[in-house]
Amino acid sequence: SAVISQKPSRDICQRGTSLTIQCQVDSQVTMMFWYRQQPGQSLTLIATANQGSEATYESGFVIDKFPISRPNLTFSTLTVSNMSPEDSSIYLCSAERASYNEQFFGPGTRLTVL
Amino acid sequence: AQSVSQHNHHVILSEAASLELGCNYSYGGTVNLFWYVQYPGQHLQLLLKYFSGDPLVKGIKGFEAEFIKSKFSFNLRKPSVQWSDTAEYFCAVSVSGNTGKLIFGQGTTLQVKP
């Protein structure tokens, strides 16, 4: 399995600011993903972070709000831009190696927007 | 659009009781099925997965799940739960050939009383 770390583990932010979340995998992976888990709800896929190209966003999520970078095969960032209280969620990074056909998840970043 | 439904939101059992958590999905094609578990304070971990073959799948820690195609179900079972099984359980589905996009159910919180 892959070990995934995220920074920060939690943060409290003011409305209108932006936060960048980092995701580091301990080995090269083919695919990386970002999910959101809103309070009391399930995980929802935000986007697939593509190495060397623009991320692929799911319906309801846009690049201006959630810009994503993936400069190499082990690292990705998600920025939550112009935050509002509705963005308060846990944001999770996951990674997949094609040969494993399963995703490994990071510990998540708990974001509270005031 | 695909969706996943977990019927039990909160389950309370005594130790040694048997467990069955329901999971149904809506998609007419071939799917891959997963159960993830999140222990308190820990990240999501894969319990078991089904891609093809024997519809009865055995996972870690004595868990198993049965894929019933005609019922679009993938219920999780354990014959005798332990206090350490207290956790949140998520059923997830991906469309075959697109393992990246996981669609999660709402989750079931299992509380096992010692």
PDB file of C-alpha atoms in Angstrom, chain B residues 51-110:
ATOM      1  CA  PHE B  51     -13.998  -6.905  -9.257  1.00  0.00           C
ATOM      2  CA  SER B  52     -15.070 -10.231 -10.694  1.00  0.00           C
ATOM      3  CA  GLY B  53     -15.246 -13.938  -9.927  1.00  0.00           C
ATOM      4  CA  ASP B  54     -16.585 -15.403  -6.703  1.00  0.00           C
ATOM      5  CA  PRO B  55     -19.290 -13.023  -5.491  1.00  0.00           C
ATOM      6  CA  LEU B  56     -18.450 -13.824  -1.884  1.00  0.00           C
ATOM      7  CA  VAL B  57     -15.414 -11.753  -1.002  1.00  0.00           C
ATOM      8  CA  LYS B  58     -13.380 -12.072   2.152  1.00  0.00           C
ATOM      9  CA  GLY B  59     -11.523  -9.108   3.556  1.00  0.00           C
ATOM     10  CA  ILE B  60      -9.422  -8.198   6.530  1.00  0.00           C
ATOM     11  CA  LYS B  61     -10.393  -8.673  10.172  1.00  0.00           C
ATOM     12  CA  GLY B  62     -12.982 -11.368   9.465  1.00  0.00           C
ATOM     13  CA  PHE B  63     -15.231  -9.242   7.248  1.00  0.00           C
ATOM     14  CA  GLU B  64     -16.855 -10.551   4.118  1.00  0.00           C
ATOM     15  CA  ALA B  65     -19.268  -9.184   1.553  1.00  0.00           C
ATOM     16  CA  GLU B  66     -21.519 -10.757  -1.004  1.00  0.00           C
ATOM     17  CA  PHE B  67     -22.222  -9.269  -4.403  1.00  0.00           C
ATOM     18  CA  ILE B  68     -25.751 -10.050  -5.578  1.00  0.00           C
ATOM     19  CA  LYS B  69     -25.999  -8.686  -9.077  1.00  0.00           C
ATOM     20  CA  SER B  70     -29.748  -9.163  -9.381  1.00  0.00           C
ATOM     21  CA  LYS B  71     -30.287  -7.049  -6.293  1.00  0.00           C
ATOM     22  CA  PHE B  72     -27.560  -4.479  -7.045  1.00  0.00           C
ATOM     23  CA  SER B  73     -26.306  -5.151  -3.546  1.00  0.00           C
ATOM     24  CA  PHE B  74     -22.973  -5.620  -1.819  1.00  0.00           C
ATOM     25  CA  ASN B  75     -23.733  -6.193   1.851  1.00  0.00           C
ATOM     26  CA  LEU B  76     -20.988  -6.367   4.432  1.00  0.00           C
ATOM     27  CA  ARG B  77     -21.066  -9.083   7.080  1.00  0.00           C
ATOM     28  CA  LYS B  78     -19.168 -10.261  10.108  1.00  0.00           C
ATOM     29  CA  PRO B  79     -20.354 -13.190  12.211  1.00  0.00           C
ATOM     30  CA  SER B  80     -19.124 -11.836  15.546  1.00  0.00           C
ATOM     31  CA  VAL B  81     -18.176  -8.206  16.097  1.00  0.00           C
ATOM     32  CA  GLN B  82     -15.640  -6.913  18.566  1.00  0.00           C
ATOM     33  CA  TRP B  83     -15.401  -3.618  20.385  1.00  0.00           C
ATOM     34  CA  SER B  84     -12.483  -2.744  18.095  1.00  0.00           C
ATOM     35  CA  ASP B  85     -14.835  -2.842  15.098  1.00  0.00           C
ATOM     36  CA  THR B  86     -16.352   0.445  16.247  1.00  0.00           C
ATOM     37  CA  ALA B  87     -15.871   2.657  13.206  1.00  0.00           C
ATOM     38  CA  GLU B  88     -17.534   4.240  10.230  1.00  0.00           C
ATOM     39  CA  TYR B  89     -18.060   2.006   7.215  1.00  0.00           C
ATOM     40  CA  PHE B  90     -18.382   3.227   3.660  1.00  0.00           C
ATOM     41  CA  CYS B  91     -19.553   1.328   0.638  1.00  0.00           C
ATOM     42  CA  ALA B  92     -18.192   2.576  -2.689  1.00  0.00           C
ATOM     43  CA  VAL B  93     -18.651   1.771  -6.335  1.00  0.00           C
ATOM     44  CA  SER B  94     -16.697   2.485  -9.461  1.00  0.00           C
ATOM     45  CA  VAL B  95     -17.606   1.774 -13.030  1.00  0.00           C
ATOM     46  CA  SER B  96     -15.573  -1.058 -14.464  1.00  0.00           C
ATOM     47  CA  GLY B  97     -12.705   0.360 -16.485  1.00  0.00           C
ATOM     48  CA  ASN B  98     -12.812   3.625 -14.553  1.00  0.00           C
ATOM     49  CA  THR B  99     -11.573   2.640 -11.132  1.00  0.00           C
ATOM     50  CA  GLY B 100     -10.583   6.206 -10.435  1.00  0.00           C
ATOM     51  CA  LYS B 101     -14.029   7.607  -9.856  1.00  0.00           C
ATOM     52  CA  LEU B 102     -15.306   6.206  -6.598  1.00  0.00           C
ATOM     53  CA  ILE B 103     -18.895   6.927  -5.643  1.00  0.00           C
ATOM     54  CA  PHE B 104     -19.440   6.570  -1.929  1.00  0.00           C
ATOM     55  CA  GLY B 105     -22.477   5.767   0.137  1.00  0.00           C
ATOM     56  CA  GLN B 106     -23.426   7.928   3.075  1.00  0.00           C
ATOM     57  CA  GLY B 107     -21.592   5.778   5.551  1.00  0.00           C
ATOM     58  CA  THR B 108     -22.717   3.706   8.523  1.00  0.00           C
ATOM     59  CA  THR B 109     -21.498   4.376  12.017  1.00  0.00           C
ATOM     60  CA  LEU B 110     -21.067   1.138  13.930  1.00  0.00           C
TER      61      LEU B 110
END
